[in-house]
Amino acid sequence: MGDRVCLVTGATNGIGKVTARALAEAGSRVLIVARDRERGEATVSEIRSVSGNVRVELLLADLSRQADIRRLAAEVHARTDRLDVLVNNAGGFSVDRQLTVDG
């Protein structure tokens, strides 16, 4: 996995965080997507420390916003020429109907 580029959404907590850490421990370059800069930076710091892998990077995006998704895709494309592993872990659940900023 040392030559792999991996992107993990929802990586600041729970299964996403464990997955990102395992990929980093396996030697992969790990791109972590988070909505909150503070939580994202803390997660990157923790995973780098635990795994000994400095190739853990933070990308910020709110995946409920189409503009953020497009910006994130462009940023990933600018940072790397490939993506070997994509873990779509971010998600949410609401009992009540809600509209995103995009309607």
Tab-separated table of C-alpha atoms in Angstrom:
chain	number	residue	atom	x	y	z
A	1	MET	CA	0.000	0.000	0.000
A	2	GLY	CA	3.024	2.267	0.221
A	3	ASP	CA	2.589	3.629	-3.282
A	4	ARG	CA	-1.189	4.097	-3.012
A	5	VAL	CA	-3.035	7.417	-2.829
A	6	CYS	CA	-6.156	7.104	-0.685
A	7	LEU	CA	-8.942	9.582	0.037
A	8	VAL	CA	-11.236	9.091	3.042
A	9	THR	CA	-14.332	11.189	3.717
A	10	GLY	CA	-15.753	11.363	7.227
A	11	ALA	CA	-12.294	10.602	8.601
A	12	THR	CA	-12.354	12.734	11.744
A	13	ASN	CA	-14.326	10.203	13.770
A	14	GLY	CA	-15.440	6.583	14.016
A	15	ILE	CA	-14.934	4.099	11.196
A	16	GLY	CA	-13.539	6.760	8.853
A	17	LYS	CA	-10.826	7.714	11.322
A	18	VAL	CA	-9.897	4.075	11.956
A	19	THR	CA	-9.776	3.446	8.199
A	20	ALA	CA	-7.573	6.491	7.558
A	21	ARG	CA	-5.224	5.435	10.353
A	22	ALA	CA	-4.973	1.864	9.001
A	23	LEU	CA	-4.198	3.138	5.496
A	24	ALA	CA	-1.520	5.465	6.911
A	25	GLU	CA	-0.038	2.623	8.967
A	26	ALA	CA	0.138	0.565	5.764
A	27	GLY	CA	2.263	3.338	4.249
A	28	SER	CA	-0.288	4.938	1.935
A	29	ARG	CA	-0.583	8.620	1.211
A	30	VAL	CA	-3.890	9.513	2.864
A	31	LEU	CA	-6.038	12.510	1.958
A	32	ILE	CA	-8.523	13.180	4.744
A	33	VAL	CA	-11.666	15.151	3.926
A	34	ALA	CA	-13.233	17.082	6.803
A	35	ARG	CA	-15.757	19.891	7.192
A	36	ASP	CA	-14.144	21.389	10.282
A	37	ARG	CA	-10.531	22.606	10.080
A	38	GLU	CA	-9.815	22.199	13.806
A	39	ARG	CA	-11.071	18.606	13.954
A	40	GLY	CA	-9.353	17.817	10.666
A	41	GLU	CA	-5.986	19.171	11.778
A	42	ALA	CA	-6.244	17.293	15.094
A	43	THR	CA	-7.025	14.066	13.221
A	44	VAL	CA	-4.131	14.514	10.782
A	45	SER	CA	-1.746	15.223	13.665
A	46	GLU	CA	-2.938	12.175	15.614
A	47	ILE	CA	-2.717	9.821	12.621
A	48	ARG	CA	0.747	11.094	11.672
A	49	SER	CA	1.918	10.579	15.248
A	50	VAL	CA	0.415	7.103	15.690
A	51	SER	CA	1.364	5.788	12.236
A	52	GLY	CA	4.714	7.516	11.780
A	53	ASN	CA	3.501	8.448	8.294
A	54	VAL	CA	3.889	12.110	7.367
A	55	ARG	CA	1.984	11.609	4.096
A	56	VAL	CA	-1.380	12.352	5.715
A	57	GLU	CA	-3.020	15.513	4.374
A	58	LEU	CA	-6.146	17.512	5.167
A	59	LEU	CA	-8.670	18.674	2.599
A	60	LEU	CA	-11.645	20.765	3.694
A	61	ALA	CA	-15.094	20.380	2.150
A	62	ASP	CA	-18.743	20.273	3.141
A	63	LEU	CA	-20.006	17.421	0.983
A	64	SER	CA	-23.590	18.682	1.206
A	65	ARG	CA	-22.560	21.609	-1.027
A	66	GLN	CA	-22.045	21.042	-4.744
A	67	ALA	CA	-19.563	23.934	-4.946
A	68	ASP	CA	-17.420	22.336	-2.223
A	69	ILE	CA	-17.518	18.980	-4.017
A	70	ARG	CA	-16.334	20.555	-7.265
A	71	ARG	CA	-13.593	22.522	-5.459
A	72	LEU	CA	-12.495	19.360	-3.620
A	73	ALA	CA	-12.282	17.409	-6.893
A	74	ALA	CA	-10.150	20.155	-8.432
A	75	GLU	CA	-7.888	20.252	-5.368
A	76	VAL	CA	-7.394	16.480	-5.408
A	77	HIS	CA	-6.630	16.629	-9.124
A	78	ALA	CA	-4.088	19.418	-8.504
A	79	ARG	CA	-2.364	17.495	-5.681
A	80	THR	CA	-2.079	14.099	-7.345
A	81	ASP	CA	-2.278	12.487	-10.756
A	82	ARG	CA	-4.247	9.501	-9.483
A	83	LEU	CA	-6.498	8.190	-6.762
A	84	ASP	CA	-6.111	4.492	-5.951
A	85	VAL	CA	-8.568	4.137	-3.067
A	86	LEU	CA	-11.721	6.141	-2.363
A	87	VAL	CA	-13.552	5.536	0.922
A	88	ASN	CA	-16.896	7.378	0.948
A	89	ASN	CA	-17.597	7.296	4.658
A	90	ALA	CA	-19.219	10.713	5.238
A	91	GLY	CA	-22.955	10.725	5.665
A	92	GLY	CA	-25.836	11.912	7.709
A	93	PHE	CA	-29.366	11.001	8.657
A	94	SER	CA	-32.293	13.208	9.524
A	95	VAL	CA	-35.875	12.251	10.306
A	96	ASP	CA	-37.148	15.600	9.040
A	97	ARG	CA	-36.822	16.703	5.428
A	98	GLN	CA	-34.074	19.271	4.999
A	99	LEU	CA	-32.825	21.158	1.959
A	100	THR	CA	-29.160	21.721	1.238
A	101	VAL	CA	-27.928	25.147	0.170
A	102	ASP	CA	-28.292	23.874	-3.389
A	103	GLY	CA	-31.983	23.111	-2.843
